[in-house]
Amino acid sequence: QVQLVESGGGLVQAGGSLRLSCAASGRTVYSYGMGWFRQVPEKEREFVAHIGRSGIRTYYADSVKGRFTISRDNAKNTLFLQMNDLKSEDTAVYYCAATPEPYSGYVPSKAEVHYWGQGTQVTVSS
């Protein structure tokens, strides 16, 4: 069993930055790929970024590429999402997820996610 708890969301002006964290607990958390998804009301939850077990492989949705950076600290069982140059369309609830190991071109479906966090709200004002 893996538990995921996000933090770091909040209100920020357009062009600003936020850093999300996801604290993971569970004996096997190191064996999972990890990712971030986001969701706005009445829309499907969408993939944002994905990182492999070692932290070397990273993949991003086109909408955030060049602005967001995903990273992980396996010693501390923590996942991060550094978000820069935020835009109003980045407003959403952001979810941390334990996923299969990523590879180029692969976007995990919601059904393939092993565990979800409870989400943290990010609001970008224009």
PDB file of N, CA and C in Angstrom, residues 37-120:
ATOM      1  N   PHE A  37      -0.938  14.759 -12.420  1.00  0.00           N
ATOM      2  CA  PHE A  37      -2.103  14.965 -13.263  1.00  0.00           C
ATOM      3  C   PHE A  37      -2.835  16.195 -12.730  1.00  0.00           C
ATOM      4  N   ARG A  38      -3.747  16.723 -13.520  1.00  0.00           N
ATOM      5  CA  ARG A  38      -4.549  17.848 -13.044  1.00  0.00           C
ATOM      6  C   ARG A  38      -5.962  17.748 -13.595  1.00  0.00           C
ATOM      7  N   GLN A  39      -6.872  18.407 -12.891  1.00  0.00           N
ATOM      8  CA  GLN A  39      -8.273  18.330 -13.297  1.00  0.00           C
ATOM      9  C   GLN A  39      -8.993  19.617 -12.947  1.00  0.00           C
ATOM     10  N   VAL A  40      -9.811  20.069 -13.876  1.00  0.00           N
ATOM     11  CA  VAL A  40     -10.703  21.199 -13.631  1.00  0.00           C
ATOM     12  C   VAL A  40     -12.134  20.659 -13.653  1.00  0.00           C
ATOM     13  N   PRO A  41     -13.051  21.363 -13.018  1.00  0.00           N
ATOM     14  CA  PRO A  41     -14.439  20.873 -12.954  1.00  0.00           C
ATOM     15  C   PRO A  41     -15.011  20.572 -14.330  1.00  0.00           C
ATOM     16  N   GLU A  42     -15.698  19.456 -14.414  1.00  0.00           N
ATOM     17  CA  GLU A  42     -16.416  19.031 -15.625  1.00  0.00           C
ATOM     18  C   GLU A  42     -15.487  18.651 -16.767  1.00  0.00           C
ATOM     19  N   LYS A  43     -14.216  18.452 -16.482  1.00  0.00           N
ATOM     20  CA  LYS A  43     -13.281  17.980 -17.503  1.00  0.00           C
ATOM     21  C   LYS A  43     -12.561  16.744 -17.008  1.00  0.00           C
ATOM     22  N   GLU A  44     -12.011  15.995 -17.958  1.00  0.00           N
ATOM     23  CA  GLU A  44     -11.279  14.791 -17.615  1.00  0.00           C
ATOM     24  C   GLU A  44      -9.958  15.161 -16.924  1.00  0.00           C
ATOM     25  N   ARG A  45      -9.532  14.273 -16.033  1.00  0.00           N
ATOM     26  CA  ARG A  45      -8.218  14.457 -15.424  1.00  0.00           C
ATOM     27  C   ARG A  45      -7.167  14.256 -16.511  1.00  0.00           C
ATOM     28  N   GLU A  46      -6.191  15.178 -16.568  1.00  0.00           N
ATOM     29  CA  GLU A  46      -5.218  15.115 -17.653  1.00  0.00           C
ATOM     30  C   GLU A  46      -3.794  14.947 -17.128  1.00  0.00           C
ATOM     31  N   PHE A  47      -2.997  14.292 -17.933  1.00  0.00           N
ATOM     32  CA  PHE A  47      -1.595  14.052 -17.624  1.00  0.00           C
ATOM     33  C   PHE A  47      -0.816  15.359 -17.692  1.00  0.00           C
ATOM     34  N   VAL A  48       0.107  15.552 -16.742  1.00  0.00           N
ATOM     35  CA  VAL A  48       0.953  16.740 -16.724  1.00  0.00           C
ATOM     36  C   VAL A  48       2.419  16.355 -16.921  1.00  0.00           C
ATOM     37  N   ALA A  49       2.913  15.439 -16.091  1.00  0.00           N
ATOM     38  CA  ALA A  49       4.331  15.074 -16.148  1.00  0.00           C
ATOM     39  C   ALA A  49       4.525  13.702 -15.502  1.00  0.00           C
ATOM     40  N   HIS A  50       5.656  13.086 -15.861  1.00  0.00           N
ATOM     41  CA  HIS A  50       5.902  11.705 -15.468  1.00  0.00           C
ATOM     42  C   HIS A  50       7.402  11.532 -15.245  1.00  0.00           C
ATOM     43  N   ILE A  51       7.799  10.742 -14.239  1.00  0.00           N
ATOM     44  CA  ILE A  51       9.214  10.537 -13.969  1.00  0.00           C
ATOM     45  C   ILE A  51       9.448   9.073 -13.636  1.00  0.00           C
ATOM     46  N   GLY A  52      10.578   8.544 -14.088  1.00  0.00           N
ATOM     47  CA  GLY A  52      10.893   7.151 -13.834  1.00  0.00           C
ATOM     48  C   GLY A  52      11.409   6.904 -12.428  1.00  0.00           C
ATOM     49  N   ARG A  53      11.592   5.630 -12.121  1.00  0.00           N
ATOM     50  CA  ARG A  53      12.010   5.242 -10.765  1.00  0.00           C
ATOM     51  C   ARG A  53      13.331   5.888 -10.362  1.00  0.00           C
ATOM     52  N   SER A  54      14.268   5.966 -11.301  1.00  0.00           N
ATOM     53  CA  SER A  54      15.580   6.511 -10.977  1.00  0.00           C
ATOM     54  C   SER A  54      15.615   8.030 -11.012  1.00  0.00           C
ATOM     55  N   GLY A  55      14.597   8.640 -11.560  1.00  0.00           N
ATOM     56  CA  GLY A  55      14.563  10.091 -11.684  1.00  0.00           C
ATOM     57  C   GLY A  55      15.208  10.617 -12.956  1.00  0.00           C
ATOM     58  N   ILE A  56      15.688   9.720 -13.794  1.00  0.00           N
ATOM     59  CA  ILE A  56      16.389  10.144 -15.010  1.00  0.00           C
ATOM     60  C   ILE A  56      15.406  10.416 -16.146  1.00  0.00           C
ATOM     61  N   ARG A  57      14.458   9.532 -16.350  1.00  0.00           N
ATOM     62  CA  ARG A  57      13.477   9.720 -17.423  1.00  0.00           C
ATOM     63  C   ARG A  57      12.366  10.653 -16.968  1.00  0.00           C
ATOM     64  N   THR A  58      12.143  11.698 -17.751  1.00  0.00           N
ATOM     65  CA  THR A  58      11.042  12.611 -17.463  1.00  0.00           C
ATOM     66  C   THR A  58      10.296  12.914 -18.755  1.00  0.00           C
ATOM     67  N   TYR A  59       9.000  13.066 -18.643  1.00  0.00           N
ATOM     68  CA  TYR A  59       8.167  13.350 -19.808  1.00  0.00           C
ATOM     69  C   TYR A  59       7.099  14.353 -19.387  1.00  0.00           C
ATOM     70  N   TYR A  60       6.703  15.186 -20.358  1.00  0.00           N
ATOM     71  CA  TYR A  60       5.785  16.271 -20.047  1.00  0.00           C
ATOM     72  C   TYR A  60       4.687  16.381 -21.105  1.00  0.00           C
ATOM     73  N   ALA A  61       3.541  16.863 -20.671  1.00  0.00           N
ATOM     74  CA  ALA A  61       2.516  17.261 -21.624  1.00  0.00           C
ATOM     75  C   ALA A  61       3.015  18.482 -22.385  1.00  0.00           C
ATOM     76  N   ASP A  62       2.617  18.601 -23.633  1.00  0.00           N
ATOM     77  CA  ASP A  62       3.079  19.720 -24.453  1.00  0.00           C
ATOM     78  C   ASP A  62       2.716  21.067 -23.827  1.00  0.00           C
ATOM     79  N   SER A  63       1.597  21.112 -23.137  1.00  0.00           N
ATOM     80  CA  SER A  63       1.106  22.369 -22.579  1.00  0.00           C
ATOM     81  C   SER A  63       1.993  22.914 -21.454  1.00  0.00           C
ATOM     82  N   VAL A  64       2.821  22.066 -20.861  1.00  0.00           N
ATOM     83  CA  VAL A  64       3.652  22.519 -19.731  1.00  0.00           C
ATOM     84  C   VAL A  64       5.150  22.404 -20.019  1.00  0.00           C
ATOM     85  N   LYS A  65       5.483  21.834 -21.162  1.00  0.00           N
ATOM     86  CA  LYS A  65       6.894  21.619 -21.497  1.00  0.00           C
ATOM     87  C   LYS A  65       7.638  22.949 -21.525  1.00  0.00           C
ATOM     88  N   GLY A  66       8.789  22.983 -20.874  1.00  0.00           N
ATOM     89  CA  GLY A  66       9.581  24.201 -20.819  1.00  0.00           C
ATOM     90  C   GLY A  66       9.236  25.107 -19.653  1.00  0.00           C
ATOM     91  N   ARG A  67       8.112  24.847 -18.991  1.00  0.00           N
ATOM     92  CA  ARG A  67       7.701  25.668 -17.844  1.00  0.00           C
ATOM     93  C   ARG A  67       7.691  24.864 -16.545  1.00  0.00           C
ATOM     94  N   PHE A  68       7.355  23.592 -16.620  1.00  0.00           N
ATOM     95  CA  PHE A  68       7.264  22.734 -15.435  1.00  0.00           C
ATOM     96  C   PHE A  68       8.446  21.763 -15.416  1.00  0.00           C
ATOM     97  N   THR A  69       8.890  21.425 -14.212  1.00  0.00           N
ATOM     98  CA  THR A  69       9.950  20.442 -14.039  1.00  0.00           C
ATOM     99  C   THR A  69       9.546  19.454 -12.951  1.00  0.00           C
ATOM    100  N   ILE A  70       9.537  18.178 -13.301  1.00  0.00           N
ATOM    101  CA  ILE A  70       9.234  17.130 -12.337  1.00  0.00           C
ATOM    102  C   ILE A  70      10.545  16.546 -11.824  1.00  0.00           C
ATOM    103  N   SER A  71      10.587  16.232 -10.529  1.00  0.00           N
ATOM    104  CA  SER A  71      11.771  15.624  -9.949  1.00  0.00           C
ATOM    105  C   SER A  71      11.341  14.779  -8.757  1.00  0.00           C
ATOM    106  N   ARG A  72      12.254  13.955  -8.290  1.00  0.00           N
ATOM    107  CA  ARG A  72      11.951  13.130  -7.119  1.00  0.00           C
ATOM    108  C   ARG A  72      13.193  12.960  -6.270  1.00  0.00           C
ATOM    109  N   ASP A  73      12.985  12.818  -4.986  1.00  0.00           N
ATOM    110  CA  ASP A  73      14.047  12.536  -4.041  1.00  0.00           C
ATOM    111  C   ASP A  73      13.701  11.190  -3.409  1.00  0.00           C
ATOM    112  N   ASN A  74      14.307  10.131  -3.907  1.00  0.00           N
ATOM    113  CA  ASN A  74      13.955   8.798  -3.430  1.00  0.00           C
ATOM    114  C   ASN A  74      14.369   8.573  -1.975  1.00  0.00           C
ATOM    115  N   ALA A  75      15.423   9.247  -1.547  1.00  0.00           N
ATOM    116  CA  ALA A  75      15.859   9.105  -0.150  1.00  0.00           C
ATOM    117  C   ALA A  75      14.800   9.643   0.809  1.00  0.00           C
ATOM    118  N   LYS A  76      14.043  10.638   0.339  1.00  0.00           N
ATOM    119  CA  LYS A  76      13.003  11.242   1.175  1.00  0.00           C
ATOM    120  C   LYS A  76      11.602  10.856   0.723  1.00  0.00           C
ATOM    121  N   ASN A  77      11.517   9.966  -0.262  1.00  0.00           N
ATOM    122  CA  ASN A  77      10.207   9.529  -0.762  1.00  0.00           C
ATOM    123  C   ASN A  77       9.316  10.713  -1.123  1.00  0.00           C
ATOM    124  N   THR A  78       9.876  11.655  -1.831  1.00  0.00           N
ATOM    125  CA  THR A  78       9.134  12.872  -2.160  1.00  0.00           C
ATOM    126  C   THR A  78       9.219  13.162  -3.652  1.00  0.00           C
ATOM    127  N   LEU A  79       8.099  13.541  -4.207  1.00  0.00           N
ATOM    128  CA  LEU A  79       7.984  13.942  -5.609  1.00  0.00           C
ATOM    129  C   LEU A  79       7.737  15.444  -5.648  1.00  0.00           C
ATOM    130  N   PHE A  80       8.284  16.114  -6.661  1.00  0.00           N
ATOM    131  CA  PHE A  80       8.124  17.563  -6.774  1.00  0.00           C
ATOM    132  C   PHE A  80       7.621  17.927  -8.165  1.00  0.00           C
ATOM    133  N   LEU A  81       6.993  19.090  -8.228  1.00  0.00           N
ATOM    134  CA  LEU A  81       6.654  19.692  -9.507  1.00  0.00           C
ATOM    135  C   LEU A  81       6.914  21.191  -9.380  1.00  0.00           C
ATOM    136  N   GLN A  82       7.982  21.634 -10.007  1.00  0.00           N
ATOM    137  CA  GLN A  82       8.293  23.062 -10.054  1.00  0.00           C
ATOM    138  C   GLN A  82       7.543  23.667 -11.230  1.00  0.00           C
ATOM    139  N   MET A  83       6.716  24.643 -10.960  1.00  0.00           N
ATOM    140  CA  MET A  83       5.882  25.256 -11.988  1.00  0.00           C
ATOM    141  C   MET A  83       6.261  26.724 -12.120  1.00  0.00           C
ATOM    142  N   ASN A  84       6.774  27.093 -13.271  1.00  0.00           N
ATOM    143  CA  ASN A  84       7.186  28.466 -13.543  1.00  0.00           C
ATOM    144  C   ASN A  84       6.333  29.065 -14.645  1.00  0.00           C
ATOM    145  N   ASP A  85       6.341  30.384 -14.725  1.00  0.00           N
ATOM    146  CA  ASP A  85       5.593  31.093 -15.770  1.00  0.00           C
ATOM    147  C   ASP A  85       4.150  30.580 -15.831  1.00  0.00           C
ATOM    148  N   LEU A  86       3.516  30.550 -14.701  1.00  0.00           N
ATOM    149  CA  LEU A  86       2.168  29.996 -14.622  1.00  0.00           C
ATOM    150  C   LEU A  86       1.168  30.839 -15.402  1.00  0.00           C
ATOM    151  N   LYS A  87       0.196  30.153 -15.984  1.00  0.00           N
ATOM    152  CA  LYS A  87      -0.837  30.795 -16.778  1.00  0.00           C
ATOM    153  C   LYS A  87      -2.203  30.472 -16.166  1.00  0.00           C
ATOM    154  N   SER A  88      -3.196  31.269 -16.515  1.00  0.00           N
ATOM    155  CA  SER A  88      -4.529  31.049 -15.953  1.00  0.00           C
ATOM    156  C   SER A  88      -5.052  29.656 -16.297  1.00  0.00           C
ATOM    157  N   GLU A  89      -4.659  29.138 -17.447  1.00  0.00           N
ATOM    158  CA  GLU A  89      -5.124  27.804 -17.847  1.00  0.00           C
ATOM    159  C   GLU A  89      -4.457  26.679 -17.058  1.00  0.00           C
ATOM    160  N   ASP A  90      -3.482  27.007 -16.225  1.00  0.00           N
ATOM    161  CA  ASP A  90      -2.887  26.008 -15.340  1.00  0.00           C
ATOM    162  C   ASP A  90      -3.716  25.817 -14.071  1.00  0.00           C
ATOM    163  N   THR A  91      -4.722  26.653 -13.868  1.00  0.00           N
ATOM    164  CA  THR A  91      -5.586  26.521 -12.705  1.00  0.00           C
ATOM    165  C   THR A  91      -6.287  25.164 -12.718  1.00  0.00           C
ATOM    166  N   ALA A  92      -6.119  24.414 -11.626  1.00  0.00           N
ATOM    167  CA  ALA A  92      -6.674  23.061 -11.551  1.00  0.00           C
ATOM    168  C   ALA A  92      -6.355  22.483 -10.175  1.00  0.00           C
ATOM    169  N   VAL A  93      -6.956  21.344  -9.901  1.00  0.00           N
ATOM    170  CA  VAL A  93      -6.511  20.529  -8.777  1.00  0.00           C
ATOM    171  C   VAL A  93      -5.437  19.593  -9.317  1.00  0.00           C
ATOM    172  N   TYR A  94      -4.292  19.581  -8.651  1.00  0.00           N
ATOM    173  CA  TYR A  94      -3.164  18.771  -9.091  1.00  0.00           C
ATOM    174  C   TYR A  94      -3.063  17.531  -8.211  1.00  0.00           C
ATOM    175  N   TYR A  95      -2.918  16.390  -8.882  1.00  0.00           N
ATOM    176  CA  TYR A  95      -2.868  15.100  -8.202  1.00  0.00           C
ATOM    177  C   TYR A  95      -1.534  14.417  -8.440  1.00  0.00           C
ATOM    178  N   CYS A  96      -0.992  13.883  -7.383  1.00  0.00           N
ATOM    179  CA  CYS A  96       0.195  13.046  -7.440  1.00  0.00           C
ATOM    180  C   CYS A  96      -0.257  11.609  -7.694  1.00  0.00           C
ATOM    181  N   ALA A  97       0.543  10.845  -8.421  1.00  0.00           N
ATOM    182  CA  ALA A  97       0.147   9.484  -8.753  1.00  0.00           C
ATOM    183  C   ALA A  97       1.345   8.555  -8.805  1.00  0.00           C
ATOM    184  N   ALA A  98       1.140   7.327  -8.379  1.00  0.00           N
ATOM    185  CA  ALA A  98       2.124   6.258  -8.553  1.00  0.00           C
ATOM    186  C   ALA A  98       1.725   5.478  -9.807  1.00  0.00           C
ATOM    187  N   THR A  99       2.650   5.349 -10.728  1.00  0.00           N
ATOM    188  CA  THR A  99       2.325   4.840 -12.060  1.00  0.00           C
ATOM    189  C   THR A  99       3.278   3.737 -12.490  1.00  0.00           C
ATOM    190  N   PRO A 100       3.007   3.104 -13.615  1.00  0.00           N
ATOM    191  CA  PRO A 100       4.016   2.231 -14.218  1.00  0.00           C
ATOM    192  C   PRO A 100       5.233   3.055 -14.648  1.00  0.00           C
ATOM    193  N   GLU A 101       6.347   2.390 -14.870  1.00  0.00           N
ATOM    194  CA  GLU A 101       7.555   3.069 -15.316  1.00  0.00           C
ATOM    195  C   GLU A 101       7.298   3.733 -16.663  1.00  0.00           C
ATOM    196  N   PRO A 102       7.679   4.995 -16.827  1.00  0.00           N
ATOM    197  CA  PRO A 102       7.393   5.691 -18.067  1.00  0.00           C
ATOM    198  C   PRO A 102       8.410   5.370 -19.165  1.00  0.00           C
ATOM    199  N   TYR A 103       8.030   5.617 -20.386  1.00  0.00           N
ATOM    200  CA  TYR A 103       8.938   5.562 -21.527  1.00  0.00           C
ATOM    201  C   TYR A 103       8.427   6.545 -22.554  1.00  0.00           C
ATOM    202  N   SER A 104       9.277   6.850 -23.531  1.00  0.00           N
ATOM    203  CA  SER A 104       8.941   7.865 -24.510  1.00  0.00           C
ATOM    204  C   SER A 104       7.635   7.545 -25.235  1.00  0.00           C
ATOM    205  N   GLY A 105       6.744   8.525 -25.292  1.00  0.00           N
ATOM    206  CA  GLY A 105       5.477   8.350 -25.985  1.00  0.00           C
ATOM    207  C   GLY A 105       4.377   7.740 -25.155  1.00  0.00           C
ATOM    208  N   TYR A 106       4.689   7.333 -23.948  1.00  0.00           N
ATOM    209  CA  TYR A 106       3.694   6.666 -23.102  1.00  0.00           C
ATOM    210  C   TYR A 106       3.051   7.667 -22.164  1.00  0.00           C
ATOM    211  N   VAL A 107       1.756   7.724 -22.183  1.00  0.00           N
ATOM    212  CA  VAL A 107       0.989   8.539 -21.248  1.00  0.00           C
ATOM    213  C   VAL A 107       0.072   7.599 -20.478  1.00  0.00           C
ATOM    214  N   PRO A 108       0.263   7.467 -19.176  1.00  0.00           N
ATOM    215  CA  PRO A 108      -0.568   6.524 -18.422  1.00  0.00           C
ATOM    216  C   PRO A 108      -2.022   6.968 -18.382  1.00  0.00           C
ATOM    217  N   SER A 109      -2.910   6.023 -18.564  1.00  0.00           N
ATOM    218  CA  SER A 109      -4.326   6.317 -18.395  1.00  0.00           C
ATOM    219  C   SER A 109      -4.661   6.312 -16.913  1.00  0.00           C
ATOM    220  N   LYS A 110      -5.803   6.882 -16.576  1.00  0.00           N
ATOM    221  CA  LYS A 110      -6.215   6.908 -15.163  1.00  0.00           C
ATOM    222  C   LYS A 110      -6.339   5.488 -14.627  1.00  0.00           C
ATOM    223  N   ALA A 111      -6.763   4.562 -15.478  1.00  0.00           N
ATOM    224  CA  ALA A 111      -6.938   3.177 -15.044  1.00  0.00           C
ATOM    225  C   ALA A 111      -5.610   2.507 -14.714  1.00  0.00           C
ATOM    226  N   GLU A 112      -4.513   3.010 -15.264  1.00  0.00           N
ATOM    227  CA  GLU A 112      -3.208   2.413 -15.036  1.00  0.00           C
ATOM    228  C   GLU A 112      -2.510   2.966 -13.800  1.00  0.00           C
ATOM    229  N   VAL A 113      -3.045   4.029 -13.239  1.00  0.00           N
ATOM    230  CA  VAL A 113      -2.451   4.609 -12.037  1.00  0.00           C
ATOM    231  C   VAL A 113      -2.709   3.682 -10.857  1.00  0.00           C
ATOM    232  N   HIS A 114      -1.646   3.395 -10.110  1.00  0.00           N
ATOM    233  CA  HIS A 114      -1.773   2.467  -8.992  1.00  0.00           C
ATOM    234  C   HIS A 114      -2.349   3.164  -7.756  1.00  0.00           C
ATOM    235  N   TYR A 115      -1.887   4.385  -7.500  1.00  0.00           N
ATOM    236  CA  TYR A 115      -2.336   5.130  -6.319  1.00  0.00           C
ATOM    237  C   TYR A 115      -2.446   6.604  -6.660  1.00  0.00           C
ATOM    238  N   TRP A 116      -3.401   7.269  -6.026  1.00  0.00           N
ATOM    239  CA  TRP A 116      -3.610   8.703  -6.176  1.00  0.00           C
ATOM    240  C   TRP A 116      -3.472   9.409  -4.835  1.00  0.00           C
ATOM    241  N   GLY A 117      -3.008  10.663  -4.899  1.00  0.00           N
ATOM    242  CA  GLY A 117      -3.096  11.532  -3.742  1.00  0.00           C
ATOM    243  C   GLY A 117      -4.471  12.185  -3.704  1.00  0.00           C
ATOM    244  N   GLN A 118      -4.685  13.033  -2.708  1.00  0.00           N
ATOM    245  CA  GLN A 118      -6.000  13.650  -2.533  1.00  0.00           C
ATOM    246  C   GLN A 118      -6.144  14.930  -3.338  1.00  0.00           C
ATOM    247  N   GLY A 119      -5.041  15.462  -3.853  1.00  0.00           N
ATOM    248  CA  GLY A 119      -5.079  16.652  -4.685  1.00  0.00           C
ATOM    249  C   GLY A 119      -4.782  17.932  -3.926  1.00  0.00           C
ATOM    250  N   THR A 120      -4.233  18.912  -4.627  1.00  0.00           N
ATOM    251  CA  THR A 120      -3.974  20.238  -4.069  1.00  0.00           C
ATOM    252  C   THR A 120      -4.373  21.273  -5.122  1.00  0.00           C
TER     253      THR A 120
END
